[in-house]
PDB file of C-alpha atoms in Angstrom:
ATOM      1  CA  UNK F  18      26.693  -3.438  -9.720  1.00 82.00           C
ATOM      2  CA  UNK F  19      23.522  -1.821  -8.269  1.00 89.00           C
ATOM      3  CA  UNK F  20      21.708   1.005  -9.843  1.00 96.00           C
ATOM      4  CA  UNK F  21      19.395   2.602  -7.585  1.00 97.00           C
ATOM      5  CA  UNK F  22      16.751   4.913  -9.460  1.00 97.00           C
ATOM      6  CA  UNK F  23      14.338   7.122  -7.718  1.00 96.00           C
ATOM      7  CA  UNK F  24      12.331  10.292  -7.706  1.00 95.00           C
ATOM      8  CA  UNK F  25      14.261  12.042  -4.821  1.00 94.00           C
ATOM      9  CA  UNK F  26      12.138  15.468  -3.729  1.00 93.00           C
ATOM     10  CA  UNK F  27      14.198  16.216  -0.664  1.00 91.00           C
ATOM     11  CA  UNK F  28      16.465  14.150   1.653  1.00 92.00           C
ATOM     12  CA  UNK F  29      15.147  13.136   4.978  1.00 92.00           C
ATOM     13  CA  UNK F  30      16.468   9.788   6.932  1.00 92.00           C
ATOM     14  CA  UNK F  31      14.300   7.262   5.521  1.00 92.00           C
ATOM     15  CA  UNK F  32      16.049   8.191   2.105  1.00 94.00           C
ATOM     16  CA  UNK F  33      19.254   8.068   3.551  1.00 94.00           C
ATOM     17  CA  UNK F  34      18.324   4.152   5.286  1.00 94.00           C
ATOM     18  CA  UNK F  35      17.339   3.346   1.553  1.00 95.00           C
ATOM     19  CA  UNK F  36      20.496   4.526  -0.294  1.00 95.00           C
ATOM     20  CA  UNK F  37      22.882   2.564   2.574  1.00 94.00           C
ATOM     21  CA  UNK F  38      20.964  -0.334   2.033  1.00 93.00           C
ATOM     22  CA  UNK F  39      22.524  -0.870  -1.494  1.00 91.00           C
ATOM     23  CA  UNK F  40      24.816   2.093  -2.275  1.00 88.00           C
ATOM     24  CA  UNK F  41      26.205   1.589  -6.103  1.00 92.00           C
ATOM     25  CA  UNK F  42      25.259   4.262  -8.351  1.00 95.00           C
ATOM     26  CA  UNK F  43      22.061   6.432  -7.894  1.00 97.00           C
ATOM     27  CA  UNK F  44      20.003   7.904 -10.551  1.00 97.00           C
ATOM     28  CA  UNK F  45      17.583  10.487  -9.294  1.00 97.00           C
ATOM     29  CA  UNK F  46      14.325  11.252 -11.791  1.00 95.00           C
ATOM     30  CA  UNK F  47      15.208  14.387 -13.537  1.00 93.00           C
ATOM     31  CA  UNK F  48      12.979  17.022 -14.744  1.00 92.00           C
ATOM     32  CA  UNK F  49      12.533  15.563 -18.320  1.00 91.00           C
ATOM     33  CA  UNK F  50      10.399  12.683 -16.891  1.00 92.00           C
ATOM     34  CA  UNK F  51       8.825  14.926 -14.336  1.00 90.00           C
ATOM     35  CA  UNK F  52       7.323  17.330 -16.860  1.00 89.00           C
ATOM     36  CA  UNK F  53       6.417  15.051 -19.420  1.00 89.00           C
ATOM     37  CA  UNK F  54       5.111  11.978 -17.615  1.00 89.00           C
ATOM     38  CA  UNK F  55       4.498  13.187 -13.718  1.00 89.00           C
ATOM     39  CA  UNK F  56       3.130  16.279 -14.390  1.00 88.00           C
ATOM     40  CA  UNK F  57       1.403  16.351 -10.982  1.00 85.00           C
ATOM     41  CA  UNK F  58       4.396  16.160  -9.185  1.00 86.00           C
ATOM     42  CA  UNK F  59       5.337  19.957 -10.489  1.00 85.00           C
ATOM     43  CA  UNK F  60       2.883  21.028  -7.191  1.00 83.00           C
ATOM     44  CA  UNK F  61       5.361  19.244  -4.808  1.00 83.00           C
ATOM     45  CA  UNK F  62       6.627  22.772  -3.224  1.00 81.00           C
ATOM     46  CA  UNK F  63       9.652  20.713  -1.244  1.00 83.00           C
ATOM     47  CA  UNK F  64      11.421  19.696  -3.989  1.00 86.00           C
ATOM     48  CA  UNK F  65      15.104  21.237  -4.698  1.00 89.00           C
ATOM     49  CA  UNK F  66      16.073  21.488  -8.495  1.00 92.00           C
ATOM     50  CA  UNK F  67      17.612  18.001  -9.256  1.00 94.00           C
ATOM     51  CA  UNK F  68      21.141  18.978  -9.769  1.00 94.00           C
ATOM     52  CA  UNK F  69      21.064  20.511  -5.986  1.00 95.00           C
ATOM     53  CA  UNK F  70      19.847  17.256  -5.264  1.00 95.00           C
ATOM     54  CA  UNK F  71      22.765  14.978  -7.112  1.00 96.00           C
ATOM     55  CA  UNK F  72      25.162  17.072  -5.137  1.00 96.00           C
ATOM     56  CA  UNK F  73      23.288  16.692  -1.751  1.00 95.00           C
ATOM     57  CA  UNK F  74      23.033  12.606  -2.100  1.00 96.00           C
ATOM     58  CA  UNK F  75      26.803  12.455  -3.438  1.00 94.00           C
ATOM     59  CA  UNK F  76      27.503  14.200  -0.181  1.00 95.00           C
ATOM     60  CA  UNK F  77      26.525  11.473   2.019  1.00 95.00           C
ATOM     61  CA  UNK F  78      29.507   9.453   0.906  1.00 95.00           C
ATOM     62  CA  UNK F  79      26.961   6.591   0.294  1.00 95.00           C
ATOM     63  CA  UNK F  80      26.881   5.941  -3.951  1.00 95.00           C
ATOM     64  CA  UNK F  81      30.276   5.854  -5.657  1.00 94.00           C
ATOM     65  CA  UNK F  82      28.009   8.202  -8.477  1.00 95.00           C
ATOM     66  CA  UNK F  83      25.207  10.180  -8.423  1.00 96.00           C
ATOM     67  CA  UNK F  84      23.489  11.491 -11.546  1.00 96.00           C
ATOM     68  CA  UNK F  85      20.168  12.352 -13.411  1.00 96.00           C
ATOM     69  CA  UNK F  86      18.011  10.295 -14.649  1.00 96.00           C
ATOM     70  CA  UNK F  87      17.658  11.095 -17.857  1.00 95.00           C
ATOM     71  CA  UNK F  88      16.452   9.543 -21.573  1.00 94.00           C
ATOM     72  CA  UNK F  89      19.981   8.975 -22.756  1.00 96.00           C
ATOM     73  CA  UNK F  90      20.552   7.396 -19.708  1.00 96.00           C
ATOM     74  CA  UNK F  91      17.724   5.565 -19.169  1.00 96.00           C
ATOM     75  CA  UNK F  92      18.323   3.841 -22.810  1.00 96.00           C
ATOM     76  CA  UNK F  93      22.151   3.277 -21.823  1.00 96.00           C
ATOM     77  CA  UNK F  94      21.137   1.194 -18.456  1.00 96.00           C
ATOM     78  CA  UNK F  95      18.225  -0.665 -20.812  1.00 96.00           C
ATOM     79  CA  UNK F  96      21.530  -1.343 -23.286  1.00 96.00           C
ATOM     80  CA  UNK F  97      23.000  -2.945 -20.266  1.00 95.00           C
ATOM     81  CA  UNK F  98      20.441  -4.990 -18.920  1.00 95.00           C
ATOM     82  CA  UNK F  99      21.596  -3.421 -15.733  1.00 95.00           C
ATOM     83  CA  UNK F 100      20.410  -4.423 -12.064  1.00 95.00           C
ATOM     84  CA  UNK F 101      17.978  -1.912 -10.893  1.00 96.00           C
ATOM     85  CA  UNK F 102      16.605  -0.866  -7.282  1.00 96.00           C
ATOM     86  CA  UNK F 103      13.533   1.110  -7.254  1.00 97.00           C
ATOM     87  CA  UNK F 104      11.086   2.169  -3.969  1.00 95.00           C
ATOM     88  CA  UNK F 105       7.720   0.331  -4.496  1.00 94.00           C
ATOM     89  CA  UNK F 106       6.232   3.383  -5.801  1.00 93.00           C
ATOM     90  CA  UNK F 107       3.386   4.492  -8.642  1.00 91.00           C
ATOM     91  CA  UNK F 108       6.313   6.229 -10.401  1.00 92.00           C
ATOM     92  CA  UNK F 109       8.772   3.125 -10.379  1.00 95.00           C
ATOM     93  CA  UNK F 110       6.191   1.032 -11.461  1.00 94.00           C
ATOM     94  CA  UNK F 111       5.344   3.321 -14.522  1.00 94.00           C
ATOM     95  CA  UNK F 112       8.942   4.036 -15.488  1.00 95.00           C
ATOM     96  CA  UNK F 113      10.217  -0.005 -15.226  1.00 96.00           C
ATOM     97  CA  UNK F 114       7.987  -1.303 -18.193  1.00 95.00           C
ATOM     98  CA  UNK F 115       8.614   1.546 -20.775  1.00 94.00           C
ATOM     99  CA  UNK F 116      11.949   2.239 -19.908  1.00 96.00           C
ATOM    100  CA  UNK F 117      13.922  -1.018 -18.126  1.00 96.00           C
ATOM    101  CA  UNK F 118      11.893  -3.771 -19.554  1.00 95.00           C
ATOM    102  CA  UNK F 119      15.267  -5.868 -20.504  1.00 95.00           C
ATOM    103  CA  UNK F 120      16.484  -5.095 -16.548  1.00 96.00           C
ATOM    104  CA  UNK F 121      16.245  -7.019 -13.147  1.00 95.00           C
ATOM    105  CA  UNK F 122      14.070  -4.785 -11.036  1.00 96.00           C
ATOM    106  CA  UNK F 123      13.769  -5.120  -7.367  1.00 95.00           C
ATOM    107  CA  UNK F 124      11.091  -2.789  -5.824  1.00 96.00           C
ATOM    108  CA  UNK F 125      12.021  -1.532  -2.207  1.00 94.00           C
ATOM    109  CA  UNK F 126       8.698  -1.559   0.301  1.00 92.00           C
ATOM    110  CA  UNK F 127      10.182   1.420   1.935  1.00 91.00           C
ATOM    111  CA  UNK F 128       7.744   4.556   2.761  1.00 89.00           C
ATOM    112  CA  UNK F 129       9.390   7.875   1.614  1.00 90.00           C
ATOM    113  CA  UNK F 130       6.298   9.911   0.884  1.00 88.00           C
ATOM    114  CA  UNK F 131       2.976  10.012  -0.032  1.00 82.00           C
ATOM    115  CA  UNK F 132       2.805   8.524  -3.435  1.00 83.00           C
ATOM    116  CA  UNK F 133      -0.893   7.961  -4.829  1.00 80.00           C
ATOM    117  CA  UNK F 134      -1.134   4.151  -4.284  1.00 79.00           C
ATOM    118  CA  UNK F 135      -0.381   4.722  -0.605  1.00 76.00           C
ATOM    119  CA  UNK F 136      -2.799   7.790  -0.268  1.00 74.00           C
ATOM    120  CA  UNK F 137      -5.510   5.719  -1.888  1.00 76.00           C
ATOM    121  CA  UNK F 138      -5.157   2.855   0.124  1.00 72.00           C
ATOM    122  CA  UNK F 139      -8.531   1.821   2.552  1.00 67.00           C
ATOM    123  CA  UNK F 140      -8.248   0.532   5.878  1.00 64.00           C
ATOM    124  CA  UNK F 141     -11.566  -1.308   7.388  1.00 61.00           C
ATOM    125  CA  UNK F 142     -12.212   0.457  10.722  1.00 60.00           C
ATOM    126  CA  UNK F 143     -12.640  -1.697  13.254  1.00 62.00           C
ATOM    127  CA  UNK F 144     -15.365   0.651  15.724  1.00 58.00           C
ATOM    128  CA  UNK F 145     -15.475   0.479  19.734  1.00 60.00           C
ATOM    129  CA  UNK F 146     -18.807   0.213  19.568  1.00 55.00           C
ATOM    130  CA  UNK F 147     -22.186   1.145  17.407  1.00 59.00           C
ATOM    131  CA  UNK F 148     -24.924   3.741  18.193  1.00 59.00           C
ATOM    132  CA  UNK F 149     -28.068   4.950  16.957  1.00 56.00           C
ATOM    133  CA  UNK F 150     -28.520   8.421  15.838  1.00 64.00           C
ATOM    134  CA  UNK F 151     -30.856   9.697  18.090  1.00 71.00           C
ATOM    135  CA  UNK F 152     -32.293  13.368  18.883  1.00 80.00           C
ATOM    136  CA  UNK F 153     -28.987  14.150  21.315  1.00 79.00           C
ATOM    137  CA  UNK F 154     -26.396  12.417  18.434  1.00 77.00           C
ATOM    138  CA  UNK F 155     -28.016  14.725  15.819  1.00 80.00           C
ATOM    139  CA  UNK F 156     -27.766  17.930  18.282  1.00 85.00           C
ATOM    140  CA  UNK F 157     -23.542  16.811  18.383  1.00 85.00           C
ATOM    141  CA  UNK F 158     -23.708  16.575  14.666  1.00 81.00           C
ATOM    142  CA  UNK F 159     -24.969  20.255  14.362  1.00 86.00           C
ATOM    143  CA  UNK F 160     -22.460  21.504  16.495  1.00 90.00           C
ATOM    144  CA  UNK F 161     -19.618  19.915  14.533  1.00 87.00           C
ATOM    145  CA  UNK F 162     -21.113  21.654  11.209  1.00 88.00           C
ATOM    146  CA  UNK F 163     -20.925  24.856  13.010  1.00 91.00           C
ATOM    147  CA  UNK F 164     -17.474  24.370  14.126  1.00 89.00           C
ATOM    148  CA  UNK F 165     -16.307  23.307  10.718  1.00 87.00           C
ATOM    149  CA  UNK F 166     -16.983  27.100   9.557  1.00 87.00           C
ATOM    150  CA  UNK F 167     -14.258  28.066  11.733  1.00 83.00           C
ATOM    151  CA  UNK F 168     -11.729  26.100   9.978  1.00 75.00           C
ATOM    152  CA  UNK F 169      -9.415  28.374   7.658  1.00 63.00           C
ATOM    153  CA  UNK F 170      -8.300  25.447   5.115  1.00 66.00           C
ATOM    154  CA  UNK F 171      -9.437  26.463   1.942  1.00 61.00           C
ATOM    155  CA  UNK F 172     -10.124  23.110   0.617  1.00 68.00           C
ATOM    156  CA  UNK F 173     -12.258  21.337   2.994  1.00 72.00           C
ATOM    157  CA  UNK F 174     -13.753  22.902   6.362  1.00 80.00           C
ATOM    158  CA  UNK F 175     -14.601  20.005   9.193  1.00 82.00           C
ATOM    159  CA  UNK F 176     -15.658  20.199  13.067  1.00 87.00           C
ATOM    160  CA  UNK F 177     -15.519  17.743  15.477  1.00 85.00           C
ATOM    161  CA  UNK F 178     -17.072  17.641  18.950  1.00 87.00           C
ATOM    162  CA  UNK F 179     -15.840  15.593  21.557  1.00 86.00           C
ATOM    163  CA  UNK F 180     -18.850  13.959  24.042  1.00 85.00           C
ATOM    164  CA  UNK F 181     -18.315  12.420  27.205  1.00 84.00           C
ATOM    165  CA  UNK F 182     -21.562  10.832  29.304  1.00 83.00           C
ATOM    166  CA  UNK F 183     -23.767  13.285  27.096  1.00 83.00           C
ATOM    167  CA  UNK F 184     -21.791  16.378  27.929  1.00 88.00           C
ATOM    168  CA  UNK F 185     -20.016  18.254  25.176  1.00 91.00           C
ATOM    169  CA  UNK F 186     -16.076  18.811  26.087  1.00 91.00           C
ATOM    170  CA  UNK F 187     -14.634  20.490  23.416  1.00 89.00           C
ATOM    171  CA  UNK F 188     -15.227  21.625  19.850  1.00 90.00           C
ATOM    172  CA  UNK F 189     -12.550  21.821  17.477  1.00 87.00           C
ATOM    173  CA  UNK F 190     -12.045  22.176  13.309  1.00 86.00           C
ATOM    174  CA  UNK F 191      -9.570  20.486  11.239  1.00 81.00           C
ATOM    175  CA  UNK F 192      -5.923  22.118  10.913  1.00 77.00           C
ATOM    176  CA  UNK F 193      -2.172  20.864  10.702  1.00 69.00           C
ATOM    177  CA  UNK F 194      -0.610  19.193  13.343  1.00 65.00           C
ATOM    178  CA  UNK F 195       1.978  19.796  14.838  1.00 63.00           C
ATOM    179  CA  UNK F 196       1.904  23.160  12.849  1.00 65.00           C
ATOM    180  CA  UNK F 197       0.883  24.764   9.718  1.00 61.00           C
ATOM    181  CA  UNK F 198       4.071  23.992   7.853  1.00 64.00           C
ATOM    182  CA  UNK F 199       4.416  19.865   8.514  1.00 62.00           C
ATOM    183  CA  UNK F 200       3.385  19.370   5.174  1.00 64.00           C
ATOM    184  CA  UNK F 201       6.715  20.462   3.844  1.00 67.00           C
ATOM    185  CA  UNK F 202       8.836  17.588   5.498  1.00 68.00           C
ATOM    186  CA  UNK F 203       7.122  14.617   3.187  1.00 68.00           C
ATOM    187  CA  UNK F 204       4.801  16.775   1.057  1.00 70.00           C
ATOM    188  CA  UNK F 205       0.938  16.896   0.766  1.00 72.00           C
ATOM    189  CA  UNK F 206      -1.065  13.769  -0.238  1.00 75.00           C
ATOM    190  CA  UNK F 207      -3.342  16.380  -2.426  1.00 73.00           C
ATOM    191  CA  UNK F 208      -0.690  16.969  -4.722  1.00 76.00           C
ATOM    192  CA  UNK F 209      -1.529  13.810  -6.390  1.00 81.00           C
ATOM    193  CA  UNK F 210      -5.404  14.997  -6.906  1.00 79.00           C
ATOM    194  CA  UNK F 211      -7.044  17.570  -8.943  1.00 79.00           C
ATOM    195  CA  UNK F 212      -9.857  19.506  -7.136  1.00 72.00           C
ATOM    196  CA  UNK F 213     -12.903  17.297  -6.872  1.00 70.00           C
ATOM    197  CA  UNK F 214     -11.189  13.999  -7.231  1.00 78.00           C
ATOM    198  CA  UNK F 215     -10.979  11.634  -4.174  1.00 77.00           C
ATOM    199  CA  UNK F 216     -11.988  14.455  -1.656  1.00 69.00           C
ATOM    200  CA  UNK F 217     -11.759  11.600   1.202  1.00 69.00           C
ATOM    201  CA  UNK F 218      -7.926  12.125   0.927  1.00 73.00           C
ATOM    202  CA  UNK F 219      -6.860  14.632   3.245  1.00 67.00           C
ATOM    203  CA  UNK F 220      -3.959  15.227   5.456  1.00 68.00           C
ATOM    204  CA  UNK F 221      -5.402  17.792   8.242  1.00 68.00           C
ATOM    205  CA  UNK F 222      -6.215  16.452  11.748  1.00 61.00           C
ATOM    206  CA  UNK F 223     -10.209  16.264  11.978  1.00 54.00           C
ATOM    207  CA  UNK F 224     -12.838  13.887  12.698  1.00 52.00           C
ATOM    208  CA  UNK F 225     -15.445  12.794  10.295  1.00 51.00           C
ATOM    209  CA  UNK F 226     -18.989  11.738  11.369  1.00 47.00           C
ATOM    210  CA  UNK F 227     -19.918   9.447   8.762  1.00 48.00           C
ATOM    211  CA  UNK F 228     -19.665   5.801   8.778  1.00 47.00           C
ATOM    212  CA  UNK F 229     -17.009   4.311   6.215  1.00 50.00           C
ATOM    213  CA  UNK F 230     -12.625   3.654   6.544  1.00 52.00           C
ATOM    214  CA  UNK F 231      -9.426   4.882   7.701  1.00 58.00           C
ATOM    215  CA  UNK F 232      -7.767   6.495   5.001  1.00 58.00           C
ATOM    216  CA  UNK F 233      -3.983   7.590   5.818  1.00 62.00           C
ATOM    217  CA  UNK F 234      -2.804   7.035   9.248  1.00 66.00           C
ATOM    218  CA  UNK F 235      -6.183   8.065  10.978  1.00 67.00           C
ATOM    219  CA  UNK F 236      -7.254   4.854  12.932  1.00 69.00           C
ATOM    220  CA  UNK F 237      -3.887   4.284  14.286  1.00 71.00           C
ATOM    221  CA  UNK F 238      -3.598   8.106  15.505  1.00 74.00           C
ATOM    222  CA  UNK F 239      -6.875   7.889  17.278  1.00 70.00           C
ATOM    223  CA  UNK F 240      -6.284   4.409  18.833  1.00 72.00           C
ATOM    224  CA  UNK F 241      -2.731   5.306  19.872  1.00 76.00           C
ATOM    225  CA  UNK F 242      -4.353   8.018  21.817  1.00 76.00           C
ATOM    226  CA  UNK F 243      -6.831   5.629  23.616  1.00 75.00           C
ATOM    227  CA  UNK F 244     -10.020   7.934  21.607  1.00 70.00           C
ATOM    228  CA  UNK F 245     -13.022   5.724  21.376  1.00 68.00           C
ATOM    229  CA  UNK F 246     -14.104   4.801  17.644  1.00 66.00           C
ATOM    230  CA  UNK F 247     -18.063   5.228  17.107  1.00 62.00           C
ATOM    231  CA  UNK F 248     -19.432   4.088  13.973  1.00 62.00           C
ATOM    232  CA  UNK F 249     -22.885   6.427  14.339  1.00 57.00           C
ATOM    233  CA  UNK F 250     -25.828   4.647  12.353  1.00 58.00           C
ATOM    234  CA  UNK F 251     -29.390   5.430  11.619  1.00 56.00           C
ATOM    235  CA  UNK F 252     -31.867   3.510  13.995  1.00 49.00           C
ATOM    236  CA  UNK F 253     -33.204   1.830  11.215  1.00 52.00           C
ATOM    237  CA  UNK F 254     -30.031   0.068   9.871  1.00 48.00           C
ATOM    238  CA  UNK F 255     -28.924  -1.112  13.208  1.00 43.00           C
TER     239      UNK F 255
END
């Protein structure tokens, strides 16, 4: 019988599809593990008490049995050398060698939330074109800096300037879209880090004028909306 082990802070369609694929018995990572081994997850404001999540998952009618994963339960699964399915997440890879070393583990490649490895993944951006930083470009950068001051985001303020044929179409600053509440759905990637750690990771929509790479799904969003990606370089680098 399958034994599915996962951290489930909330329920959404992704979890439901994952559960339906395997069935069997589900074990939801409990507060004993969160407080001792993954304290940063306490910041996740979405998470419900694990006892409530057990009832919610049981109510889906997918599993024969659902219970909280405690260290006592983990020891029982280890002794049974159980067949365990876990989402391919940081938590799973830390729990498995420590508590399920004698078990047969299957890591399911599924996106359920922004865990730390996914958040840190860098994607090389393929710019549509490359230009030099002429005086006009420097003017646009200054406008972007001024616009950034309007942001109400306490963590980071970023301004963006949309330009066509040398004319400014509009300016804007970073904000959560479609609403300020969307982070309650799948969580905030910033919850994986402390202040000053990986400042390049941020979920609000914004524009950057530094060269580099795409984090999260930034490049896909731009190109899906026919936004030209331009790499701005100093003349001496071109």
